[in-house]
PDB file of C-alpha atoms in Angstrom:
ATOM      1  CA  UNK A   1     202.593 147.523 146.118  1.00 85.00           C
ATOM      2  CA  UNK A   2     200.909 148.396 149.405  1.00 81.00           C
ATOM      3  CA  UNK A   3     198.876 151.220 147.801  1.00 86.00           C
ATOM      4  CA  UNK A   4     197.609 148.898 145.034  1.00 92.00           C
ATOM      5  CA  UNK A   5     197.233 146.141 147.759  1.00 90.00           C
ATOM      6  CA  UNK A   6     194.706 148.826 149.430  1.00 87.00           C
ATOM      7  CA  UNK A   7     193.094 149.789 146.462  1.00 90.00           C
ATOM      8  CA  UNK A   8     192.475 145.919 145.423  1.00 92.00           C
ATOM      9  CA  UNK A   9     191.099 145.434 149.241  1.00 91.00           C
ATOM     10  CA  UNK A  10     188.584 148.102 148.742  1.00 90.00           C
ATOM     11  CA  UNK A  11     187.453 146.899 145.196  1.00 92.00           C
ATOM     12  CA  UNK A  12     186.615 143.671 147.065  1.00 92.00           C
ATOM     13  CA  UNK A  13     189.146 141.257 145.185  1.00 93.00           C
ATOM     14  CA  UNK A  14     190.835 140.213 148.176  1.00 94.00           C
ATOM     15  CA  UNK A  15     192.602 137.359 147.019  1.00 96.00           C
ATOM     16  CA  UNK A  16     194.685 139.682 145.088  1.00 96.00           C
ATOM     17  CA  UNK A  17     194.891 142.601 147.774  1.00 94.00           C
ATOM     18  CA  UNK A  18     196.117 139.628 149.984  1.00 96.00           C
ATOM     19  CA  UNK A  19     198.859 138.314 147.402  1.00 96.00           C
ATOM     20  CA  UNK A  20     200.522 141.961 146.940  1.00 95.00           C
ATOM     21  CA  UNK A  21     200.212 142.781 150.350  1.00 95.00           C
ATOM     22  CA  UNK A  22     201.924 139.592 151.324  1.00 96.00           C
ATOM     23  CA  UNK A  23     204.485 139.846 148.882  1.00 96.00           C
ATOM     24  CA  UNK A  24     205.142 143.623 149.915  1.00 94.00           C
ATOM     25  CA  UNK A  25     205.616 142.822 153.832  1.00 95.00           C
ATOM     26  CA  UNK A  26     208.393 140.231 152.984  1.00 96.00           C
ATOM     27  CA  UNK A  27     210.204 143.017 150.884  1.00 95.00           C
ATOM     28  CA  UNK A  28     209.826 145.166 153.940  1.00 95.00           C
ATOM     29  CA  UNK A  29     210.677 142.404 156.057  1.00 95.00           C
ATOM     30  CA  UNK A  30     213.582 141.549 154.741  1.00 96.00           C
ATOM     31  CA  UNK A  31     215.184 145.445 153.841  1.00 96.00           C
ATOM     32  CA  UNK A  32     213.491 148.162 156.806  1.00 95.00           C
ATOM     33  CA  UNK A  33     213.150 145.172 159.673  1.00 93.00           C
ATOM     34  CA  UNK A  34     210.007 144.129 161.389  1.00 89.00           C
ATOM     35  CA  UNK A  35     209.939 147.164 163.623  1.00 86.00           C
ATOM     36  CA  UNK A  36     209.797 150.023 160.927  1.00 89.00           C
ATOM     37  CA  UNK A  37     206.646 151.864 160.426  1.00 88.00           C
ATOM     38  CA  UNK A  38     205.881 150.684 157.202  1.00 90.00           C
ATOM     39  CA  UNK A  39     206.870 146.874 157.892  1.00 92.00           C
ATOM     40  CA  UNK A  40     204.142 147.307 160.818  1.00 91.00           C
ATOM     41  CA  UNK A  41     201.640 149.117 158.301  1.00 91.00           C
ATOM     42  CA  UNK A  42     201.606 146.528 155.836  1.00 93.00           C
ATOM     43  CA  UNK A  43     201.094 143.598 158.510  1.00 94.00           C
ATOM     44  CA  UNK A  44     197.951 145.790 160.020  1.00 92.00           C
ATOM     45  CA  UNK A  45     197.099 145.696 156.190  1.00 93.00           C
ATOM     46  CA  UNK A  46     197.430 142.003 155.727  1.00 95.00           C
ATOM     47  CA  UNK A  47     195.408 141.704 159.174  1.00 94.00           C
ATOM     48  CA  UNK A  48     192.387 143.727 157.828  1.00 92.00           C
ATOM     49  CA  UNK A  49     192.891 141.596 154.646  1.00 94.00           C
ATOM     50  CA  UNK A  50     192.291 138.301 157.136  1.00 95.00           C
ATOM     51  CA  UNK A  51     189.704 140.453 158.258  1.00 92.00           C
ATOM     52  CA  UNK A  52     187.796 141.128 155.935  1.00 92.00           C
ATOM     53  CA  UNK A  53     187.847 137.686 154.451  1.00 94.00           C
ATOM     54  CA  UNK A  54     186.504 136.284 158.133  1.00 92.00           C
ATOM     55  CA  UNK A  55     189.807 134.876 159.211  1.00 94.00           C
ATOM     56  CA  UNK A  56     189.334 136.655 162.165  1.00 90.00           C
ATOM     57  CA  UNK A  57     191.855 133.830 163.915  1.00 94.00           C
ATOM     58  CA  UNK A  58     194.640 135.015 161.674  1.00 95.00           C
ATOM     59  CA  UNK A  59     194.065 138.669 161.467  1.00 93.00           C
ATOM     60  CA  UNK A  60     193.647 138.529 165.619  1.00 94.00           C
ATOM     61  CA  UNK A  61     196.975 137.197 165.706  1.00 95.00           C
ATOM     62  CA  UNK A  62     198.572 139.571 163.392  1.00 95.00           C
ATOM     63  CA  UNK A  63     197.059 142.528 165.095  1.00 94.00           C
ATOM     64  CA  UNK A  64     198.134 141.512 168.282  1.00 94.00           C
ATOM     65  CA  UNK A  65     201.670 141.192 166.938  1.00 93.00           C
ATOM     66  CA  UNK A  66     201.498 145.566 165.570  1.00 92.00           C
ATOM     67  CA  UNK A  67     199.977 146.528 168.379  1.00 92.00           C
ATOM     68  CA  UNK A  68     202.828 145.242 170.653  1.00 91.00           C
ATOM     69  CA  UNK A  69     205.263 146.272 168.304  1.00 89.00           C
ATOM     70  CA  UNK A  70     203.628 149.474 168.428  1.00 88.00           C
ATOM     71  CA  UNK A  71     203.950 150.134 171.943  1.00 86.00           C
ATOM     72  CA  UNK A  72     207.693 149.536 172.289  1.00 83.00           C
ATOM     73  CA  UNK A  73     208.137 151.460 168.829  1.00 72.00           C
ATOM     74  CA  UNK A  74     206.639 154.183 169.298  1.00 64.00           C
ATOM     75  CA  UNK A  75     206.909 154.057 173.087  1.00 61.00           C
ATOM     76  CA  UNK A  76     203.185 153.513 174.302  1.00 73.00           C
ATOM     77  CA  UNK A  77     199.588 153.436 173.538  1.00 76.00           C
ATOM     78  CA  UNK A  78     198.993 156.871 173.025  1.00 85.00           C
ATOM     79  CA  UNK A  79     200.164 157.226 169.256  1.00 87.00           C
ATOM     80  CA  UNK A  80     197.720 157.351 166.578  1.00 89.00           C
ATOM     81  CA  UNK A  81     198.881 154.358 164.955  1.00 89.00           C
ATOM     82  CA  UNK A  82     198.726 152.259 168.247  1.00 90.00           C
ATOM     83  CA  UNK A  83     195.510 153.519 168.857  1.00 91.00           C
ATOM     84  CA  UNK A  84     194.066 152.334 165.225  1.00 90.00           C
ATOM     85  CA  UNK A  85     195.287 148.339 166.170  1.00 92.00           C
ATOM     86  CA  UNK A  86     193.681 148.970 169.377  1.00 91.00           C
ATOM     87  CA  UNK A  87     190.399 149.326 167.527  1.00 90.00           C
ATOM     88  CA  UNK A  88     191.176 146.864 165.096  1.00 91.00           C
ATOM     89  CA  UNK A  89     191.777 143.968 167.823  1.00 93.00           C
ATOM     90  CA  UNK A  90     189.135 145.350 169.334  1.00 90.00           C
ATOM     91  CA  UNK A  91     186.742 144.539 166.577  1.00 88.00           C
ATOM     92  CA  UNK A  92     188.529 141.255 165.655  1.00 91.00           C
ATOM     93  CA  UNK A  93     187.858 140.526 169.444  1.00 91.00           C
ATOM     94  CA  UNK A  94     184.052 140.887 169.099  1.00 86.00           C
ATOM     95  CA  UNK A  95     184.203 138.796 165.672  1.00 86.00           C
ATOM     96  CA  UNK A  96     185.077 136.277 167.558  1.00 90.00           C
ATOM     97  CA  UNK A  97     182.916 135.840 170.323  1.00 87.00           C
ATOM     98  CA  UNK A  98     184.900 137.254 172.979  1.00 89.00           C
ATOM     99  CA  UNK A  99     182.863 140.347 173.223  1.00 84.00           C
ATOM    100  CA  UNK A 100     183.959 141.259 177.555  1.00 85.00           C
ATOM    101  CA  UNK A 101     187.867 141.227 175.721  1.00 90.00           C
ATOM    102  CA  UNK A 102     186.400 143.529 173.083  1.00 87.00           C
ATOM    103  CA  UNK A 103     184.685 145.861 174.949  1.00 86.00           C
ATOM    104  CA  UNK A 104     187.353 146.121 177.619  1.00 88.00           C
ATOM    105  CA  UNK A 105     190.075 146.974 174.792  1.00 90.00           C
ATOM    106  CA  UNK A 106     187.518 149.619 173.092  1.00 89.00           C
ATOM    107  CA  UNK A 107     187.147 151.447 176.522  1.00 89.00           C
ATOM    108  CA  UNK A 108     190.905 151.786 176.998  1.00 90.00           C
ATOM    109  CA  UNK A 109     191.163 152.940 173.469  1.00 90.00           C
ATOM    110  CA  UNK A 110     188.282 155.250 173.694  1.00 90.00           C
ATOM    111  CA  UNK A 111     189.931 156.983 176.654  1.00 91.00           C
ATOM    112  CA  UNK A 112     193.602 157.174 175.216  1.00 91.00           C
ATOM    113  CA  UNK A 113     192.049 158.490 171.913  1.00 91.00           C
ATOM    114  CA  UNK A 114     190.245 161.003 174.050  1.00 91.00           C
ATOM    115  CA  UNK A 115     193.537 161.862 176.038  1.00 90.00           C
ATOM    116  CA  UNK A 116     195.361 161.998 173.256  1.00 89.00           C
ATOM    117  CA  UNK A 117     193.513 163.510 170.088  1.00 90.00           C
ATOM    118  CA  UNK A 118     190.414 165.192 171.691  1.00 89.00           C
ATOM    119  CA  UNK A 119     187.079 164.241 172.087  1.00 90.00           C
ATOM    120  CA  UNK A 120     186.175 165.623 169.018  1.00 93.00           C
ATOM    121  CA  UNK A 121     188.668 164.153 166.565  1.00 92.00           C
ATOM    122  CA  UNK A 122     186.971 162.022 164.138  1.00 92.00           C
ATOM    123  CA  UNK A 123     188.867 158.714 165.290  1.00 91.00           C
ATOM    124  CA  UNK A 124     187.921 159.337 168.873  1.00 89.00           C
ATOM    125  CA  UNK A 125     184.074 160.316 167.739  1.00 90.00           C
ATOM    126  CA  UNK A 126     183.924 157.007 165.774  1.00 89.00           C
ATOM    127  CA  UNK A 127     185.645 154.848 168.272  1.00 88.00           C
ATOM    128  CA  UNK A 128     183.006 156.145 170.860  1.00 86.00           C
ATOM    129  CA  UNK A 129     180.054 155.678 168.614  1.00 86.00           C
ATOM    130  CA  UNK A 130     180.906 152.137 168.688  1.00 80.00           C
ATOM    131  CA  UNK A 131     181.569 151.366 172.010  1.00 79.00           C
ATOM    132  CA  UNK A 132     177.706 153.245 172.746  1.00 78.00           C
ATOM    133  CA  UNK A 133     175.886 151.450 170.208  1.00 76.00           C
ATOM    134  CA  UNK A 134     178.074 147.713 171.488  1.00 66.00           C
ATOM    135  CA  UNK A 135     174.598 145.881 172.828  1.00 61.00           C
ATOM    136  CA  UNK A 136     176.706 144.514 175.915  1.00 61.00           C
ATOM    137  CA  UNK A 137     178.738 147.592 176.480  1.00 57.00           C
ATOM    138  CA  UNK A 138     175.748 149.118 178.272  1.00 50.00           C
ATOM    139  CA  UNK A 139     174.642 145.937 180.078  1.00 53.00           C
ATOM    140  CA  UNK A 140     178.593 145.595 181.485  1.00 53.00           C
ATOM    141  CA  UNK A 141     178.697 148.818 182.475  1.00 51.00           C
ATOM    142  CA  UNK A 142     174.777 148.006 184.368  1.00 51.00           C
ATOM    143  CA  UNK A 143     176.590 145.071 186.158  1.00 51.00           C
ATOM    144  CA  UNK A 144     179.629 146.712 186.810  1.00 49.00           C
ATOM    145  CA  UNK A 145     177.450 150.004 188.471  1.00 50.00           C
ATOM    146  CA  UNK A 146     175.417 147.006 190.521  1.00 52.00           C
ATOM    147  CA  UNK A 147     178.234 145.395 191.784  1.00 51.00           C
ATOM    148  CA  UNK A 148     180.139 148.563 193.162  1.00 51.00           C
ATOM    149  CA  UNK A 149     176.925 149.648 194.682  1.00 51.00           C
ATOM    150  CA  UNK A 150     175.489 146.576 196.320  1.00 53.00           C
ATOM    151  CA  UNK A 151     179.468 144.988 197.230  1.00 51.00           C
ATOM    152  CA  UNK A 152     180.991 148.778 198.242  1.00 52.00           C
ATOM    153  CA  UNK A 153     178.715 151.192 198.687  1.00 52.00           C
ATOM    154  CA  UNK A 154     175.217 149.989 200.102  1.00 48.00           C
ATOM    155  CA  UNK A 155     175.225 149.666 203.925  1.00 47.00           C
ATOM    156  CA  UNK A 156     175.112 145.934 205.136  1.00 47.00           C
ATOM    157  CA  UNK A 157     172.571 146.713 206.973  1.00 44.00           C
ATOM    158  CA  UNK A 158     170.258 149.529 206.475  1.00 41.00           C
ATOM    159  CA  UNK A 159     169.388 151.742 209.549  1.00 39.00           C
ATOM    160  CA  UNK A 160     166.031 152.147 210.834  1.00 38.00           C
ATOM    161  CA  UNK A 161     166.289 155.790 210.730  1.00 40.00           C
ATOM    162  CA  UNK A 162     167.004 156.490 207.506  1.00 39.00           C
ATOM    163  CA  UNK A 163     166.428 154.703 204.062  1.00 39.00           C
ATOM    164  CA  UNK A 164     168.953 157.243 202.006  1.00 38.00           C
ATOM    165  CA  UNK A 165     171.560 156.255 199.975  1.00 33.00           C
ATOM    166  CA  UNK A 166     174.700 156.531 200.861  1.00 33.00           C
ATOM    167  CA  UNK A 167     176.185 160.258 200.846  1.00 34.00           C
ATOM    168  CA  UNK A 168     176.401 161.812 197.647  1.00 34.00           C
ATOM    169  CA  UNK A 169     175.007 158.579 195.338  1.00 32.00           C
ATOM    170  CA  UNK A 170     171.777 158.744 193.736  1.00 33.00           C
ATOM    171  CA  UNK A 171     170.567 156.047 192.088  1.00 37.00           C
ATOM    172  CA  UNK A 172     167.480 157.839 190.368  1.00 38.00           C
ATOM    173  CA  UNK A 173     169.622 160.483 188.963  1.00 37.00           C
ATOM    174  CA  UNK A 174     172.017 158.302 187.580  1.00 40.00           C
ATOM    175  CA  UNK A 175     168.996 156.305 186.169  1.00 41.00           C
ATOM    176  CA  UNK A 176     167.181 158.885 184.696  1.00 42.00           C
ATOM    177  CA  UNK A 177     170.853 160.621 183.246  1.00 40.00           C
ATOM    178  CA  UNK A 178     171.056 157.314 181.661  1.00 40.00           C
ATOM    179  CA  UNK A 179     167.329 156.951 180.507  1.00 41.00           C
ATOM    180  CA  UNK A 180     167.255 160.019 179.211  1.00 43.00           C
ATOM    181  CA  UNK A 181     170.148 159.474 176.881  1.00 42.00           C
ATOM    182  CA  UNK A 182     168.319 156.577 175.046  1.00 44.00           C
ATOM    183  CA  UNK A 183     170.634 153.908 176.622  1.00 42.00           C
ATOM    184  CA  UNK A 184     169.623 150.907 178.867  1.00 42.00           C
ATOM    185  CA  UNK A 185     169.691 151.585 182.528  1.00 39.00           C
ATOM    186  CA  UNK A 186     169.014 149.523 185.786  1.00 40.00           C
ATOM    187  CA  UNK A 187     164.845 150.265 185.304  1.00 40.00           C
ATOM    188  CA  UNK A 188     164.789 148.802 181.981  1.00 40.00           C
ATOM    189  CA  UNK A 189     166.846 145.613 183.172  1.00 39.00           C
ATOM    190  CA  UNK A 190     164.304 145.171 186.400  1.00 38.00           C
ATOM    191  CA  UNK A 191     161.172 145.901 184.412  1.00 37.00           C
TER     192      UNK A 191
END
């Protein structure tokens, strides 16, 4: 049922990929128990159902559900599995406005999938190609680098005999690093 739940999902007839899917996770429900792997595969199924119909309220709450679930089944957030509803609240998280949430939860997941599969896996690849190309991942990682500068690093008062940085920061290089890469960086925000 789940299969041709998937299969209905990714034909676009949702209405039916969300009846079978339904009916399937109350079978599973009701024989494996809401912890077993499948139970929690067909809810993240359901949720990307939700999803994809823009009931990003209901999916959100679903995912939230496997991804705790997750953790205490499978003891953690590094497992695959856990990993995948990280991204998936993630993106539910930026469909609905609350894009700081998002981008938080993408980080962590970017770094676990990183730890965990390899930089190069194709999960980890794809979950970082998103996070780069998130228009306010940049600028909250701008704000973030302005705040730790000007609040902990940047002398209160500057000395009259020198106008360096502080040891071992470089502004510049960081900036051009940054510019050079094609993403936004401190010059582009002041210009």
């Amino acid at each position: 049922m789940s299969n041709l739940a998937s299969t209905y999902r990714n034909q676009g007839r949702l209405q039916e990929a969300e009846e079978l899917v339904t009916q399937a996770l109350k079978i599973q429900e009701r024989i494996l128990g809401m912890k077993h792997p499948d139970t929690l595969r067909s809810m993240n199924n359901l949720a990307s159902t939700y999803w994809d119909q823009g009931r990003w309220k209901e999916a959100g709450e679903l995912e939230i559900q496997v991804l705790e679930k997750r953790r205490r089944r499978f003891l953690g957030t590094q497992h695959p599995e856990t990993l995948t509803s990280m991204n998936n609240l993630a993106w539910t998280m930026k469909d609905q406005g609350r894009k700081q949430e998002a981008i938080s939860l993408m980080t962590d997941c970017v770094q676990l999938s990183t730890t965990k599969l390899d930089a190069d896996h194709p999960d980890t690849k794809e979950r970082t190609e998103t996070l780069d190309n998130h228009p306010g991942y940049w600028l909250l990682r701008i704000i973030h680098f302005d705040l730790v500068f000007n609040v902990c690093l940047r002398p209160s008062k500057p000395s009259r005999a020198s106008n360096k940085s502080p040891p071992g920061h470089n502004v510049d290089s960081t900036d051009d690093q940054l510019h050079s890469k094609g993403r936004l960086t401190l010059r582009d925000v002041d210009a």
